[in-house]
Short mmCIF file of N, CA and C in Angstrom, two decimals:
data_model
loop_
_atom_site.label_atom_id
_atom_site.label_comp_id
_atom_site.label_asym_id
_atom_site.label_seq_id
_atom_site.Cartn_x
_atom_site.Cartn_y
_atom_site.Cartn_z
N MET W 1 66.92 89.49 51.57
CA MET W 1 66.57 89.66 53.14
C MET W 1 65.11 89.16 53.31
N LYS W 2 65.04 88.61 54.56
CA LYS W 2 63.58 88.13 54.82
C LYS W 2 62.36 89.24 54.86
N THR W 3 61.21 88.96 54.57
CA THR W 3 60.43 89.98 54.66
C THR W 3 59.93 90.13 55.88
N ASN W 4 58.92 91.25 56.12
CA ASN W 4 58.42 91.30 57.40
C ASN W 4 57.45 90.38 58.05
N LYS W 5 57.08 89.60 56.94
CA LYS W 5 56.11 88.63 57.23
C LYS W 5 56.72 87.18 57.79
N GLU W 6 57.76 86.98 57.20
CA GLU W 6 58.76 85.87 57.63
C GLU W 6 58.93 86.19 59.16
N ILE W 7 59.64 87.37 59.31
CA ILE W 7 60.23 87.80 60.53
C ILE W 7 59.14 87.62 61.61
N GLN W 8 57.94 88.17 61.43
CA GLN W 8 56.70 88.04 62.20
C GLN W 8 56.32 86.95 62.69
N ASN W 9 56.48 85.74 61.64
CA ASN W 9 55.95 84.52 62.02
C ASN W 9 57.13 83.85 62.75
N LYS W 10 58.32 84.10 62.67
CA LYS W 10 59.19 83.41 63.56
C LYS W 10 59.18 83.99 64.99
N VAL W 11 58.80 85.30 65.16
CA VAL W 11 58.47 85.88 66.57
C VAL W 11 57.32 85.24 67.10
N GLU W 12 56.27 85.11 66.38
CA GLU W 12 55.30 84.30 66.94
C GLU W 12 55.63 82.98 67.27
N ASP W 13 56.16 82.17 66.34
CA ASP W 13 56.53 80.88 66.75
C ASP W 13 57.48 80.73 68.13
N THR W 14 58.13 81.72 68.40
CA THR W 14 59.07 81.74 69.50
C THR W 14 58.14 81.97 70.83
N PHE W 15 57.33 82.99 70.62
CA PHE W 15 56.24 83.32 71.57
C PHE W 15 55.45 81.81 72.06
N LYS W 16 55.11 81.25 70.91
CA LYS W 16 54.22 80.02 71.34
C LYS W 16 55.19 78.93 72.14
N VAL W 17 56.31 78.74 71.59
CA VAL W 17 57.40 77.80 72.43
C VAL W 17 57.33 78.40 73.92
N LEU W 18 57.43 79.49 74.02
CA LEU W 18 57.48 80.22 75.33
C LEU W 18 56.16 79.58 76.24
N ASP W 19 55.26 79.63 75.89
CA ASP W 19 53.95 79.26 76.36
C ASP W 19 53.90 77.74 76.71
N THR W 20 54.75 77.12 75.96
CA THR W 20 54.23 75.47 76.21
C THR W 20 55.35 75.17 77.42
N ILE W 21 56.25 75.84 77.77
CA ILE W 21 57.21 75.82 79.01
C ILE W 21 56.33 75.20 80.26
N GLU W 22 56.58 74.56 80.95
CA GLU W 22 55.90 73.95 82.22
C GLU W 22 57.07 74.21 83.39
N LYS W 23 56.19 74.76 84.58
CA LYS W 23 57.09 74.91 85.61
C LYS W 23 57.65 73.57 86.35
N VAL W 24 58.86 73.67 86.73
CA VAL W 24 59.53 72.49 87.12
C VAL W 24 59.70 72.68 88.62
N ASP W 25 59.28 71.42 89.06
CA ASP W 25 59.06 71.68 90.77
C ASP W 25 60.49 70.91 91.43
N VAL W 26 61.23 71.57 92.01
CA VAL W 26 62.39 71.44 92.71
C VAL W 26 62.49 71.32 94.19
N ASN W 27 63.06 70.26 94.69
CA ASN W 27 62.87 70.11 96.07
C ASN W 27 63.64 71.42 96.54
N HIS W 28 63.05 71.73 97.83
CA HIS W 28 63.41 73.05 98.63
C HIS W 28 64.62 72.81 99.16
N PHE W 29 65.28 71.37 99.38
CA PHE W 29 66.51 71.51 99.90
C PHE W 29 67.59 71.20 98.86
N PHE W 30 67.20 71.43 97.64
CA PHE W 30 68.36 71.43 96.54
C PHE W 30 69.49 72.34 96.70
N LYS W 31 69.06 73.43 96.80
CA LYS W 31 70.03 74.50 97.12
C LYS W 31 71.02 74.11 98.10
N HIS W 32 70.61 73.71 99.15
CA HIS W 32 71.34 73.12 100.38
C HIS W 32 72.48 72.12 100.00
N LYS W 33 71.71 70.99 99.50
CA LYS W 33 72.45 69.67 98.78
C LYS W 33 73.69 70.31 97.97
N VAL W 34 73.33 70.98 97.09
CA VAL W 34 74.47 71.35 96.03
C VAL W 34 75.36 72.01 96.61
N LEU W 35 75.35 73.22 97.59
CA LEU W 35 76.27 73.91 98.20
C LEU W 35 77.00 72.62 99.00
N GLN W 36 76.31 72.06 99.67
CA GLN W 36 77.29 71.07 100.63
C GLN W 36 78.13 69.96 99.73
N LYS W 37 77.60 69.78 98.47
CA LYS W 37 78.67 69.15 97.58
C LYS W 37 79.75 69.93 96.99
N LEU W 38 79.24 71.22 96.85
CA LEU W 38 80.63 72.15 96.51
C LEU W 38 81.65 72.33 97.73
N ASN W 39 81.15 72.29 98.89
CA ASN W 39 81.93 72.80 99.90
C ASN W 39 82.84 71.49 99.98
N ALA W 40 82.12 70.29 99.85
CA ALA W 40 82.95 69.25 100.11
C ALA W 40 83.85 68.80 99.10
N GLU W 41 83.92 69.27 97.80
CA GLU W 41 84.76 69.09 96.71
C GLU W 41 86.00 70.23 96.71
N LYS W 42 85.62 71.42 97.36
CA LYS W 42 86.48 72.41 97.37
C LYS W 42 87.88 72.03 97.94
N LYS W 43 88.85 72.30 97.34
CA LYS W 43 90.32 71.87 97.91
C LYS W 43 90.54 72.88 98.70
N GLU W 44 91.57 72.46 99.68
CA GLU W 44 92.28 73.54 100.40
C GLU W 44 93.45 74.16 99.58
N ARG W 45 93.78 75.30 99.51
CA ARG W 45 94.84 75.94 98.54
C ARG W 45 96.08 75.94 99.78
N ASN W 46 97.18 75.51 99.51
CA ASN W 46 98.39 75.84 100.43
C ASN W 46 98.84 77.40 100.33
N ALA W 47 98.99 78.02 101.01
CA ALA W 47 99.34 79.33 100.84
C ALA W 47 101.06 79.37 100.62
N VAL W 48 101.68 79.90 99.44
CA VAL W 48 102.75 79.79 98.93
C VAL W 48 103.78 80.62 100.02
N PHE W 49 103.22 81.81 100.39
CA PHE W 49 104.12 82.49 101.28
C PHE W 49 103.43 82.81 102.53
N SER W 50 103.00 81.54 103.45
CA SER W 50 102.36 81.56 104.69
C SER W 50 103.16 82.19 105.70
N TRP W 51 104.46 81.98 105.45
CA TRP W 51 105.32 82.70 106.67
C TRP W 51 105.49 84.20 106.36
N PHE W 52 104.81 84.82 105.51
CA PHE W 52 104.72 86.03 105.12
C PHE W 52 103.61 86.70 105.76
N THR W 53 103.51 86.61 107.20
CA THR W 53 102.13 87.23 107.91
C THR W 53 102.00 88.73 107.82
N PRO W 54 100.90 89.09 108.01
CA PRO W 54 100.75 90.75 107.99
C PRO W 54 101.73 91.35 109.12
N GLN W 55 102.00 90.76 110.09
CA GLN W 55 102.92 91.58 110.97
C GLN W 55 104.16 91.49 110.44
N PHE W 56 104.73 90.43 109.75
CA PHE W 56 105.98 90.45 109.18
C PHE W 56 105.90 91.33 107.98
N GLN W 57 104.90 91.44 107.10
CA GLN W 57 104.67 92.42 106.36
C GLN W 57 104.94 93.99 106.60
N LEU W 58 104.17 94.26 107.71
CA LEU W 58 104.42 95.61 108.28
C LEU W 58 105.82 95.89 108.75
N ALA W 59 106.50 94.89 109.49
CA ALA W 59 107.83 95.24 109.66
C ALA W 59 108.67 95.29 108.61
N THR W 60 108.50 94.58 107.62
CA THR W 60 109.35 94.73 106.45
C THR W 60 109.01 96.10 105.87
N LEU W 61 107.82 96.51 105.58
CA LEU W 61 107.52 97.65 105.19
C LEU W 61 108.34 98.88 105.88
N SER W 62 108.13 98.84 107.26
CA SER W 62 108.71 99.75 108.10
C SER W 62 110.27 99.74 107.88
N LEU W 63 110.82 98.61 107.83
CA LEU W 63 112.14 98.59 107.32
C LEU W 63 112.74 99.33 106.12
N VAL W 64 112.06 98.99 105.17
CA VAL W 64 112.23 99.53 103.80
C VAL W 64 111.99 101.06 103.81
N LEU W 65 111.01 101.37 104.57
CA LEU W 65 110.62 102.98 104.63
C LEU W 65 111.97 103.74 105.30
N LEU W 66 112.33 102.87 106.34
CA LEU W 66 113.43 103.92 107.41
C LEU W 66 114.66 103.68 106.48
N LEU W 67 114.91 102.69 105.59
CA LEU W 67 116.28 102.71 104.90
C LEU W 67 116.28 103.53 103.69
N ASN W 68 115.03 104.01 103.14
CA ASN W 68 114.92 104.68 102.14
C ASN W 68 115.00 106.37 102.71
N ALA W 69 114.52 106.45 103.95
CA ALA W 69 114.38 107.64 104.55
C ALA W 69 116.05 108.00 104.71
N LEU W 70 116.72 107.24 105.34
CA LEU W 70 118.23 107.31 105.61
C LEU W 70 118.96 107.69 104.37
N VAL W 71 118.71 106.90 103.39
CA VAL W 71 119.47 107.13 102.24
C VAL W 71 119.25 108.41 101.64
N ILE W 72 118.00 108.89 101.44
CA ILE W 72 117.64 110.16 101.22
C ILE W 72 118.34 111.27 102.05
N LEU W 73 118.41 111.21 103.45
CA LEU W 73 119.05 112.01 104.18
C LEU W 73 120.43 112.27 104.17
N TYR W 74 121.08 111.04 103.99
CA TYR W 74 122.40 110.90 103.75
C TYR W 74 122.89 111.50 102.42
N ALA W 75 121.98 111.37 101.23
CA ALA W 75 122.27 111.93 99.98
C ALA W 75 122.04 113.56 100.03
N PHE W 76 121.29 114.00 100.69
CA PHE W 76 121.05 115.29 100.72
C PHE W 76 122.29 116.17 101.52
N ASN W 77 122.58 115.40 102.88
CA ASN W 77 123.45 116.23 103.77
C ASN W 77 124.84 116.18 102.97
N ASN W 78 125.15 114.91 102.22
CA ASN W 78 126.38 114.84 101.54
C ASN W 78 126.54 115.71 100.43
N SER W 79 125.57 116.01 99.68
CA SER W 79 125.57 116.78 98.54
C SER W 79 125.76 118.37 98.76
N THR W 80 125.15 118.89 100.22
CA THR W 80 125.38 120.18 100.37
C THR W 80 126.73 120.49 100.59
N ILE W 81 127.43 119.48 101.54
CA ILE W 81 128.93 119.56 101.81
C ILE W 81 129.64 119.65 100.80
N ASN W 82 129.66 118.74 99.84
CA ASN W 82 130.53 118.58 98.85
C ASN W 82 130.51 119.29 97.84
N THR W 83 129.31 120.25 97.60
CA THR W 83 129.06 121.00 96.44
C THR W 83 129.83 122.30 96.55
N SER W 84 130.24 122.76 97.48
CA SER W 84 131.18 123.98 97.60
C SER W 84 132.42 123.53 97.00
N SER W 85 132.89 122.28 97.66
CA SER W 85 134.41 121.75 97.54
C SER W 85 134.63 121.45 95.87
N ASP W 86 133.37 120.67 95.47
CA ASP W 86 133.25 120.56 93.99
C ASP W 86 133.52 121.62 93.04
N ILE W 87 132.89 122.66 93.48
CA ILE W 87 132.91 123.91 92.70
C ILE W 87 134.31 124.42 92.46
N GLU W 88 134.83 124.60 93.94
CA GLU W 88 136.16 125.02 93.80
C GLU W 88 137.27 124.17 93.43
N THR W 89 137.05 122.81 93.36
CA THR W 89 138.09 121.72 92.60
C THR W 89 137.80 122.10 91.04
N PHE W 90 136.61 122.24 90.59
CA PHE W 90 136.16 122.47 89.14
C PHE W 90 136.88 123.97 88.74
N ALA W 91 136.83 124.52 89.41
CA ALA W 91 137.20 126.14 89.17
C ALA W 91 138.87 125.89 89.24
N GLN W 92 139.54 125.44 89.88
CA GLN W 92 140.85 125.25 90.11
C GLN W 92 141.47 124.48 88.68
N GLU W 93 140.69 123.27 88.39
CA GLU W 93 141.21 122.48 87.31
C GLU W 93 140.91 123.35 85.94
N TYR W 94 139.99 124.04 85.85
CA TYR W 94 140.00 124.81 84.71
C TYR W 94 140.42 126.28 84.61
N SER W 95 141.27 126.53 85.65
CA SER W 95 141.83 127.90 85.93
C SER W 95 140.66 128.98 85.75
N LEU W 96 139.57 128.76 86.54
CA LEU W 96 138.36 129.94 86.42
C LEU W 96 138.54 130.78 87.71
N GLN W 97 139.48 130.48 88.55
CA GLN W 97 139.59 131.38 89.86
C GLN W 97 140.43 132.68 89.23
N SER W 98 139.97 133.93 89.86
CA SER W 98 140.45 134.97 89.46
C SER W 98 140.88 135.75 90.65
N THR W 99 141.93 136.22 90.73
CA THR W 99 142.29 137.06 91.79
C THR W 99 142.37 138.66 91.63
N SER W 100 142.13 139.02 90.43
CA SER W 100 142.17 140.28 89.97
C SER W 100 140.65 140.92 89.74
N ASP W 101 140.37 142.09 89.65
CA ASP W 101 138.98 142.50 89.27
C ASP W 101 138.83 142.88 87.77
N SER W 102 139.72 142.44 86.97
CA SER W 102 139.58 142.84 85.49
C SER W 102 138.68 141.59 85.10
N ILE W 103 137.87 142.19 83.97
CA ILE W 103 136.75 141.37 83.37
C ILE W 103 137.51 140.56 82.35
N LEU W 104 138.82 140.87 81.72
CA LEU W 104 139.38 139.99 80.76
C LEU W 104 140.78 139.39 81.56
N ASN W 105 140.61 138.30 81.91
CA ASN W 105 141.70 137.81 82.61
C ASN W 105 142.64 136.98 81.79
#
């Protein structure tokens, strides 16, 4: 391990280097020039789904929601009608219908 004295010497050397750094003068139009060059080099990306505009997205979403609502309504209305007939059919198949009041059939 390094001793505290060695570590302290390295820290002091680092601070001495920071003191020797000089200020850099930059043209005040430098930022503007760099931004112009970046904008000039920027490539226009072609949208893959340019035809899928927000209006078309909204229409598609509305259609999907309407179809889902219709399917759910159909499923619930159809299941209530068939439930009673399904139970009766099941009871007839397995001879579960009773005409007498006897517990032991």
